Tab-separated table of C-alpha atoms in Angstrom:
chain	number	residue	atom	x	y	z
A	1	MET	CA	3.248	2.188	-21.570
A	2	THR	CA	5.495	5.248	-21.340
A	3	GLY	CA	9.231	5.626	-20.234
A	4	ARG	CA	7.859	5.795	-16.561
A	5	SER	CA	7.567	2.409	-14.615
A	6	LEU	CA	4.451	1.891	-11.864
A	7	PRO	CA	5.392	3.004	-8.348
A	8	PRO	CA	4.890	0.160	-5.578
A	9	PHE	CA	1.223	0.477	-5.175
A	10	GLU	CA	1.872	1.185	-1.431
A	11	VAL	CA	3.391	4.587	-2.880
A	12	PHE	CA	0.765	5.287	-5.274
A	13	LEU	CA	-2.196	4.693	-2.383
A	14	GLU	CA	-0.094	7.408	0.335
A	15	ALA	CA	0.158	9.867	-2.754
A	16	ASN	CA	-3.354	9.944	-3.825
A	17	ARG	CA	-5.381	8.505	-0.571
A	18	ALA	CA	-6.600	12.420	0.470
A	19	VAL	CA	-7.414	13.586	-2.908
A	20	VAL	CA	-9.586	10.498	-3.492
A	21	TYR	CA	-11.139	10.814	-0.062
A	22	ARG	CA	-11.851	14.347	-0.759
A	23	TYR	CA	-13.473	13.811	-4.201
A	24	LEU	CA	-15.880	10.892	-2.741
A	25	VAL	CA	-17.115	13.247	0.071
A	26	ALA	CA	-18.170	15.653	-2.210
A	27	ALA	CA	-19.392	12.991	-4.526
A	28	VAL	CA	-21.237	10.541	-2.688
A	29	GLY	CA	-21.427	12.466	0.654
A	30	SER	CA	-19.399	11.975	3.893
A	31	VAL	CA	-21.038	9.020	5.443
A	32	ASP	CA	-20.379	6.805	2.382
A	33	ALA	CA	-17.231	8.175	1.375
A	34	ASP	CA	-15.447	5.572	3.568
A	35	ASP	CA	-17.253	2.889	1.729
A	36	VAL	CA	-16.857	3.842	-1.764
A	37	PHE	CA	-12.618	4.744	-0.819
A	38	GLN	CA	-12.402	1.438	-0.368
A	39	GLU	CA	-13.908	-0.194	-3.603
A	40	THR	CA	-12.350	2.419	-5.255
A	41	PHE	CA	-8.622	1.273	-4.360
A	42	LEU	CA	-9.670	-2.368	-4.064
A	43	ALA	CA	-10.640	-1.870	-7.919
A	44	ALA	CA	-7.174	0.366	-8.638
A	45	LEU	CA	-5.295	-2.666	-6.945
A	46	ARG	CA	-6.787	-5.193	-9.152
A	47	ALA	CA	-6.208	-3.653	-12.111
A	48	TYR	CA	-2.771	-1.917	-11.298
A	49	PRO	CA	-0.351	-4.241	-12.927
A	50	ARG	CA	-2.309	-3.578	-16.309
A	51	CYS	CA	-2.614	0.325	-15.894
A	52	THR	CA	-0.790	1.921	-18.907
A	53	GLU	CA	-0.750	5.866	-17.384
A	54	PRO	CA	2.029	5.490	-14.821
A	55	ASP	CA	2.588	9.037	-15.288
A	56	ARG	CA	-1.384	10.162	-14.503
A	57	LEU	CA	-1.916	7.844	-11.833
A	58	ASP	CA	-3.908	10.991	-9.920
A	59	ARG	CA	-6.136	10.802	-12.996
A	60	TRP	CA	-6.326	7.285	-13.189
A	61	VAL	CA	-7.925	6.771	-9.942
A	62	LEU	CA	-10.221	9.477	-9.722
A	63	ARG	CA	-11.728	8.258	-13.150
A	64	ILE	CA	-12.108	4.753	-11.350
A	65	ALA	CA	-13.664	6.693	-7.959
A	66	SER	CA	-16.084	8.554	-10.629
A	67	ARG	CA	-17.138	4.901	-11.558
A	68	LYS	CA	-17.594	3.725	-8.340
A	69	ALA	CA	-19.561	7.091	-7.143
A	70	ILE	CA	-21.939	6.544	-10.024
A	71	ASP	CA	-22.611	2.385	-9.029
A	72	HIS	CA	-23.186	3.847	-5.428
A	73	HIS	CA	-25.867	6.272	-6.806
A	74	ARG	CA	-27.374	3.695	-8.977
A	75	GLY	CA	-27.264	1.440	-6.087
A	76	ALA	CA	-28.849	4.051	-3.706
A	77	ALA	CA	-31.713	4.704	-6.097
A	78	ARG	CA	-32.781	0.982	-5.846
A	79	ARG	CA	-32.271	0.728	-1.792
A	80	PRO	CA	-35.669	1.765	0.082
A	81	VAL	CA	-35.604	5.593	1.762
A	82	PRO	CA	-37.434	5.966	4.832
A	83	VAL	CA	-41.044	7.529	3.969
A	84	ALA	CA	-40.914	10.460	6.674
A	85	ALA	CA	-37.887	11.381	8.989
A	86	PRO	CA	-38.919	11.552	12.417
A	87	PRO	CA	-39.999	15.039	13.168
A	88	ASP	CA	-37.336	15.838	15.764
A	89	LEU	CA	-34.303	15.444	13.386
A	90	THR	CA	-34.305	19.033	12.206
A	91	ALA	CA	-30.615	19.763	13.849
A	92	ALA	CA	-29.234	16.339	12.285
A	93	ASP	CA	-30.630	17.151	9.369
A	94	ALA	CA	-28.771	20.400	8.614
A	95	ASP	CA	-25.432	18.595	9.240
A	96	PRO	CA	-26.286	14.734	9.347
A	97	ALA	CA	-22.649	13.518	9.263
A	98	GLY	CA	-21.193	16.385	11.636
A	99	ASP	CA	-18.516	17.263	9.171
A	100	GLY	CA	-19.832	20.820	8.740
A	101	LEU	CA	-20.523	20.499	5.558
A	102	GLY	CA	-23.811	22.366	4.514
A	103	PRO	CA	-26.909	21.764	2.020
A	104	ALA	CA	-24.878	23.051	-0.678
A	105	ALA	CA	-22.042	20.749	-0.209
A	106	ARG	CA	-24.967	17.798	-0.002
A	107	ALA	CA	-26.480	19.055	-3.272
A	108	VAL	CA	-23.262	18.015	-5.019
A	109	ARG	CA	-23.938	14.405	-5.010
A	110	ASP	CA	-27.431	14.582	-6.273
A	111	LEU	CA	-26.211	16.757	-9.443
A	112	PRO	CA	-25.885	14.274	-12.536
A	113	SER	CA	-22.630	12.493	-12.765
A	114	ARG	CA	-20.929	14.903	-15.569
A	115	GLN	CA	-21.790	18.099	-13.718
A	116	ARG	CA	-21.198	16.441	-10.286
A	117	ASP	CA	-17.476	15.313	-11.831
A	118	ALA	CA	-17.132	18.672	-13.480
A	119	VAL	CA	-18.099	20.907	-10.041
A	120	ALA	CA	-15.567	18.270	-7.744
A	121	TYR	CA	-12.581	18.537	-9.949
A	122	ARG	CA	-12.793	22.005	-10.919
A	123	HIS	CA	-14.056	23.771	-7.853
A	124	ILE	CA	-13.276	21.336	-4.998
A	125	LEU	CA	-9.868	19.866	-6.252
A	126	GLY	CA	-8.666	22.864	-7.849
A	127	LEU	CA	-8.238	21.067	-11.395
A	128	SER	CA	-7.928	23.125	-14.189
A	129	VAL	CA	-10.535	22.795	-17.312
A	130	ALA	CA	-7.967	21.215	-19.457
A	131	GLU	CA	-7.041	18.477	-16.576
A	132	THR	CA	-10.846	18.154	-16.455
A	133	ALA	CA	-11.519	17.578	-19.536
A	134	SER	CA	-8.872	15.061	-20.134
A	135	LEU	CA	-9.835	13.147	-16.935
A	136	MET	CA	-13.766	13.105	-17.977
A	137	GLY	CA	-12.556	12.318	-21.572
A	138	THR	CA	-14.533	15.194	-23.015
A	139	THR	CA	-14.150	18.952	-24.482
A	140	GLU	CA	-13.181	21.886	-22.395
A	141	GLU	CA	-16.405	23.794	-23.842
A	142	ALA	CA	-18.133	20.557	-22.025
A	143	VAL	CA	-16.347	20.898	-18.697
A	144	ARG	CA	-17.358	24.720	-18.694
A	145	ALA	CA	-20.919	23.976	-19.642
A	146	ASN	CA	-21.358	21.134	-17.309
A	147	ALA	CA	-19.422	23.126	-14.405
A	148	TYR	CA	-21.534	26.064	-15.159
A	149	GLN	CA	-24.835	24.131	-15.044
A	150	GLY	CA	-23.422	21.997	-11.644
A	151	ILE	CA	-22.895	25.482	-9.769
A	152	ARG	CA	-25.856	27.227	-10.838
A	153	LYS	CA	-28.021	24.413	-9.227
A	154	LEU	CA	-26.416	24.249	-6.308
A	155	LYS	CA	-26.628	28.071	-5.912
A	156	GLU	CA	-30.487	27.486	-6.502
A	157	ARG	CA	-30.527	25.170	-3.967
A	158	ALA	CA	-28.689	27.027	-1.000
A	159	THR	CA	-31.096	30.109	-1.711
A	160	TRP	CA	-33.986	27.579	-1.415
A	161	THR	CA	-32.531	26.057	1.945
A	162	ASN	CA	-31.740	29.708	3.100
A	163	ASP	CA	-35.612	30.940	2.738
B	1	MET	CA	-20.556	30.184	-2.749
B	2	ASP	CA	-19.048	30.695	0.307
B	3	GLU	CA	-20.187	27.482	1.589
B	4	ARG	CA	-17.426	24.234	1.489
B	5	LEU	CA	-18.210	21.865	-0.821
B	6	SER	CA	-16.018	19.304	0.597
B	7	ILE	CA	-14.118	18.762	3.894
B	8	SER	CA	-10.434	20.533	3.978
B	9	ALA	CA	-7.404	19.033	2.733
B	10	VAL	CA	-6.302	18.528	6.481
B	11	ASP	CA	-9.411	16.881	6.957
B	12	ALA	CA	-9.246	14.745	4.051
B	13	ASP	CA	-5.516	13.838	4.924
B	14	ARG	CA	-6.852	12.561	8.603
B	15	ARG	CA	-9.704	10.709	7.298
B	16	SER	CA	-8.190	8.938	4.233
B	17	ARG	CA	-5.205	8.013	6.434
B	18	ALA	CA	-7.848	5.656	8.249
B	19	ALA	CA	-9.606	4.811	5.340
B	20	ALA	CA	-6.516	3.443	3.858
B	21	GLU	CA	-5.798	1.415	6.783
B	22	ARG	CA	-8.910	0.036	6.766
B	23	PHE	CA	-8.049	-0.623	2.784
B	24	ARG	CA	-4.961	-2.650	3.426
B	25	SER	CA	-6.474	-4.999	5.977
B	26	ALA	CA	-9.608	-5.676	2.837
B	27	ALA	CA	-7.099	-5.906	0.302
B	28	SER	CA	-4.683	-8.540	2.227
B	29	GLU	CA	-7.960	-10.363	2.693
B	30	SER	CA	-8.899	-10.114	-0.987
B	31	GLY	CA	-6.006	-12.066	-2.203
B	32	LEU	CA	-5.056	-8.999	-4.513
B	33	VAL	CA	-1.788	-8.287	-2.530
B	34	ASP	CA	1.289	-9.885	-4.334
B	35	VAL	CA	3.773	-8.578	-1.680
B	36	ALA	CA	2.888	-7.795	1.735
B	37	VAL	CA	5.260	-5.237	3.819
B	38	GLY	CA	5.358	-4.860	7.128
B	39	THR	CA	8.054	-4.020	10.258
B	40	LEU	CA	8.751	-6.110	13.318
B	41	ASP	CA	10.851	-5.348	16.654
B	42	SER	CA	13.603	-7.351	17.478
B	43	PRO	CA	16.603	-7.141	19.456
B	44	VAL	CA	18.513	-6.525	16.433
B	45	GLY	CA	16.346	-3.639	15.584
B	46	GLU	CA	13.228	-2.924	13.556
B	47	LEU	CA	13.044	-5.297	10.500
B	48	PHE	CA	11.121	-4.626	7.444
B	49	VAL	CA	9.603	-7.928	5.744
B	50	ALA	CA	8.080	-8.679	2.648
B	51	VAL	CA	5.855	-11.631	2.505
B	52	THR	CA	3.963	-13.192	-1.195
B	53	PRO	CA	1.269	-15.816	-1.396
B	54	ARG	CA	4.654	-18.066	-2.200
B	55	GLY	CA	6.274	-17.024	1.478
B	56	LEU	CA	8.783	-14.753	2.779
B	57	ALA	CA	10.561	-13.090	0.319
B	58	SER	CA	12.644	-10.696	2.261
B	59	ILE	CA	14.130	-9.095	5.780
B	60	ALA	CA	16.158	-6.039	6.120
B	61	PHE	CA	17.519	-4.612	8.695
B	62	GLU	CA	16.935	-0.965	9.654
B	63	GLY	CA	19.117	1.232	7.743
B	64	VAL	CA	18.368	-0.106	4.644
B	65	ASP	CA	16.836	2.227	2.051
B	66	ARG	CA	12.994	1.092	2.135
B	67	ASP	CA	11.777	2.764	-0.961
B	68	ALA	CA	14.624	1.333	-3.103
B	69	LEU	CA	13.610	-2.136	-1.535
B	70	LEU	CA	9.843	-1.488	-2.548
B	71	THR	CA	11.244	-0.161	-6.252
B	72	ARG	CA	13.131	-3.566	-6.367
B	73	PHE	CA	9.751	-5.581	-5.214
B	74	THR	CA	7.717	-3.593	-7.786
B	75	ARG	CA	10.258	-4.342	-10.532
B	76	GLU	CA	11.204	-8.339	-9.771
B	77	LEU	CA	7.954	-9.325	-7.898
B	78	SER	CA	4.913	-7.409	-8.729
B	79	PRO	CA	3.784	-3.898	-8.286
B	80	ARG	CA	0.822	-4.907	-5.831
B	81	VAL	CA	2.692	-3.617	-2.940
B	82	VAL	CA	0.923	-3.093	0.080
B	83	ALA	CA	1.553	-2.510	3.548
B	84	ALA	CA	-0.311	-5.457	4.923
B	85	ALA	CA	1.017	-6.378	8.733
B	86	ARG	CA	-1.543	-9.121	9.037
B	87	ALA	CA	-0.098	-11.051	6.052
B	88	THR	CA	3.650	-10.902	7.810
B	89	ASP	CA	2.008	-12.444	11.287
B	90	ASP	CA	3.509	-15.952	10.998
B	91	VAL	CA	7.177	-14.528	10.421
B	92	ARG	CA	6.834	-12.319	13.380
B	93	ARG	CA	6.054	-15.017	15.376
B	94	GLU	CA	8.732	-17.100	14.548
B	95	LEU	CA	11.190	-14.566	14.793
B	96	ASP	CA	10.089	-13.934	18.475
B	97	GLU	CA	10.402	-16.971	19.178
B	98	TYR	CA	13.896	-17.340	17.837
B	99	PHE	CA	14.743	-14.581	19.862
B	100	ARG	CA	13.127	-15.684	22.946
B	101	GLY	CA	14.885	-18.659	22.363
B	102	ALA	CA	12.554	-20.809	21.855
B	103	ARG	CA	12.956	-22.040	18.319
B	104	ARG	CA	16.147	-23.406	16.839
B	105	ARG	CA	14.994	-23.864	13.035
B	106	PHE	CA	12.313	-21.814	11.038
B	107	ASP	CA	9.455	-23.527	9.210
B	108	LEU	CA	8.761	-20.296	7.098
B	109	THR	CA	7.856	-21.082	3.549
B	110	LEU	CA	10.179	-18.979	1.179
B	111	ASP	CA	9.808	-17.272	-2.064
B	112	ARG	CA	13.309	-17.077	-3.323
B	113	ARG	CA	12.503	-15.293	-6.651
B	114	LEU	CA	15.067	-12.647	-5.262
B	115	MET	CA	18.185	-14.602	-5.428
B	116	SER	CA	20.372	-15.104	-8.383
B	117	ARG	CA	21.358	-18.760	-9.513
B	118	PHE	CA	24.489	-18.523	-7.848
B	119	MET	CA	23.030	-17.141	-4.815
B	120	LEU	CA	20.406	-20.409	-4.748
B	121	ASP	CA	23.168	-22.388	-4.678
B	122	VAL	CA	25.019	-20.486	-1.847
B	123	LEU	CA	22.183	-19.936	0.399
B	124	GLY	CA	20.671	-23.588	-0.383
B	125	ALA	CA	23.835	-24.668	1.407
B	126	THR	CA	23.695	-22.089	3.715
B	127	SER	CA	20.372	-23.038	4.913
B	128	ARG	CA	21.464	-26.495	6.007
B	129	ILE	CA	24.355	-25.018	8.638
B	130	SER	CA	21.923	-25.759	11.896
B	131	PHE	CA	21.474	-23.658	14.763
B	132	GLY	CA	24.907	-23.426	16.895
B	133	ARG	CA	27.081	-24.726	14.457
B	134	LEU	CA	29.471	-22.578	12.159
B	135	ALA	CA	30.700	-22.932	8.509
B	136	THR	CA	33.658	-21.136	6.751
B	137	TYR	CA	33.381	-19.442	3.395
B	138	GLY	CA	35.512	-22.040	1.778
B	139	GLU	CA	33.455	-25.105	3.210
B	140	ILE	CA	30.295	-23.680	1.640
B	141	ALA	CA	32.567	-22.877	-2.075
B	142	GLY	CA	33.267	-26.734	-1.509
B	143	THR	CA	29.890	-27.836	-0.760
B	144	ILE	CA	28.160	-25.916	-3.819
B	145	GLY	CA	31.211	-27.677	-6.245
B	146	ARG	CA	33.071	-24.310	-6.523
B	147	PRO	CA	36.177	-24.707	-4.037
B	148	ARG	CA	37.786	-21.533	-5.440
B	149	ALA	CA	34.822	-19.503	-5.085
B	150	ALA	CA	35.139	-18.532	-1.464
B	151	ARG	CA	35.212	-14.710	-2.459
B	152	ALA	CA	31.855	-14.812	-4.573
B	153	VAL	CA	30.427	-17.201	-1.700
B	154	GLY	CA	31.146	-13.878	0.767
B	155	ALA	CA	29.196	-11.612	-1.616
B	156	ALA	CA	26.454	-13.921	-2.366
B	157	LEU	CA	26.029	-13.939	1.276
B	158	GLY	CA	26.343	-10.311	1.668
B	159	ALA	CA	23.329	-9.830	-0.359
B	160	ASN	CA	21.240	-12.394	1.334
B	161	PRO	CA	17.587	-11.431	0.869
B	162	ILE	CA	16.690	-13.385	3.846
B	163	PRO	CA	18.889	-13.104	6.893
B	164	ILE	CA	18.292	-14.610	9.911
B	165	VAL	CA	16.185	-17.106	8.791
B	166	ILE	CA	18.885	-18.278	6.026
B	167	PRO	CA	21.290	-17.986	8.405
B	168	CYS	CA	24.347	-16.389	6.781
B	169	HIS	CA	25.560	-15.517	10.317
B	170	ARG	CA	26.910	-18.749	10.570
B	171	VAL	CA	29.463	-18.449	8.263
B	172	VAL	CA	32.708	-17.051	9.126
B	173	GLY	CA	36.325	-16.869	8.135
B	174	ALA	CA	38.892	-19.848	7.919
B	175	ASN	CA	40.477	-18.507	10.836
B	176	GLY	CA	36.969	-18.435	12.645
B	177	LYS	CA	36.945	-14.700	12.545
B	178	LEU	CA	33.482	-12.729	11.947
B	179	THR	CA	34.643	-11.063	8.768
B	180	GLY	CA	31.589	-9.416	7.436
B	181	TYR	CA	27.855	-9.227	7.480
B	182	GLY	CA	25.188	-7.669	5.241
B	183	GLY	CA	23.573	-6.018	8.574
B	184	GLY	CA	27.005	-5.227	10.197
B	185	LEU	CA	29.348	-7.230	12.143
B	186	PRO	CA	27.396	-6.275	15.567
B	187	ARG	CA	24.409	-7.889	14.446
B	188	LYS	CA	26.328	-11.065	13.296
B	189	GLU	CA	28.189	-11.205	16.977
B	190	PHE	CA	24.768	-10.833	18.891
B	191	LEU	CA	22.904	-13.352	16.439
B	192	LEU	CA	26.037	-15.885	17.060
B	193	GLN	CA	25.739	-15.254	20.852
B	194	LEU	CA	22.197	-15.862	21.048
B	195	GLU	CA	22.865	-19.303	19.114
B	196	GLY	CA	25.424	-19.860	21.824
B	197	SER	CA	28.416	-20.202	18.889
B	198	LEU	CA	30.378	-17.293	20.559
B	199	LEU	CA	31.233	-16.536	24.219
């Protein structure tokens, strides 16, 4: 434990709810962000008294959110998916959650988890390479590479949908 | 990339506010909340209450620094402090009944961890003053076997973490004067009028 002590959980929740939500919309999509948000903060509440990073709680909770997003994707892979979409849903398909986010935003959540987090932390939350590396427990070089590969895939995906 | 990759900060704030509200109820039901805080309206102003699994730990009048209180709960009770309104329902109901004149004693269980040893004695004696009755600081000091400690009794009552429910408003000066109250004298006067102890 560092010199600083933990703030009341309520204060921590208010300080970090928006950034976690924004990360989750990118990582799991607008529709499921809410559920994964609940799981993230319940896990945080469970672990809170044992948290050893009282002065980097934003990082701490984003790491939990990242793990919950991975769990969510694993679960989704096991869940049955409808075989064919009804033919008249093209408009809804372009923006199924009605949140103004297009195909590239939705492609973020389909990236491999390291690329997804690198893109989300760097390009959505605006964290520095150093902050992202510390958050992901990796090197700055690896962050740059993951973010680069992720963004390249998103661009391919965007071009491909626009054709 | 000109396409937005996530929702705007403004939307994230709005939507996370609703999600956080949902989280607070879920957390309360999960049994993971060690200190549930909430507010309730009363004729003596908005009350800020804290409830733990052991019982009611704190009632604070309007004007008390709530951030400082939350920090105190974190330090002395647990950092798992959440604004979970439903956990404070029993307190809300009993206080409503009291202020309506439909309740003369409280059945709430209390969490006394915010009290010092001396305060436990003083407030224990104070809890036995029934509705409509008064006692003096000197009488309380005598009851706890510290007859010369009337002043210290006054200080302990002033720091009562659970006013109204532990009726420190029923303790008055030797001449029957309302000498002081943690929540301010007008509130003491109001409570004693409600109980018919003051005309």
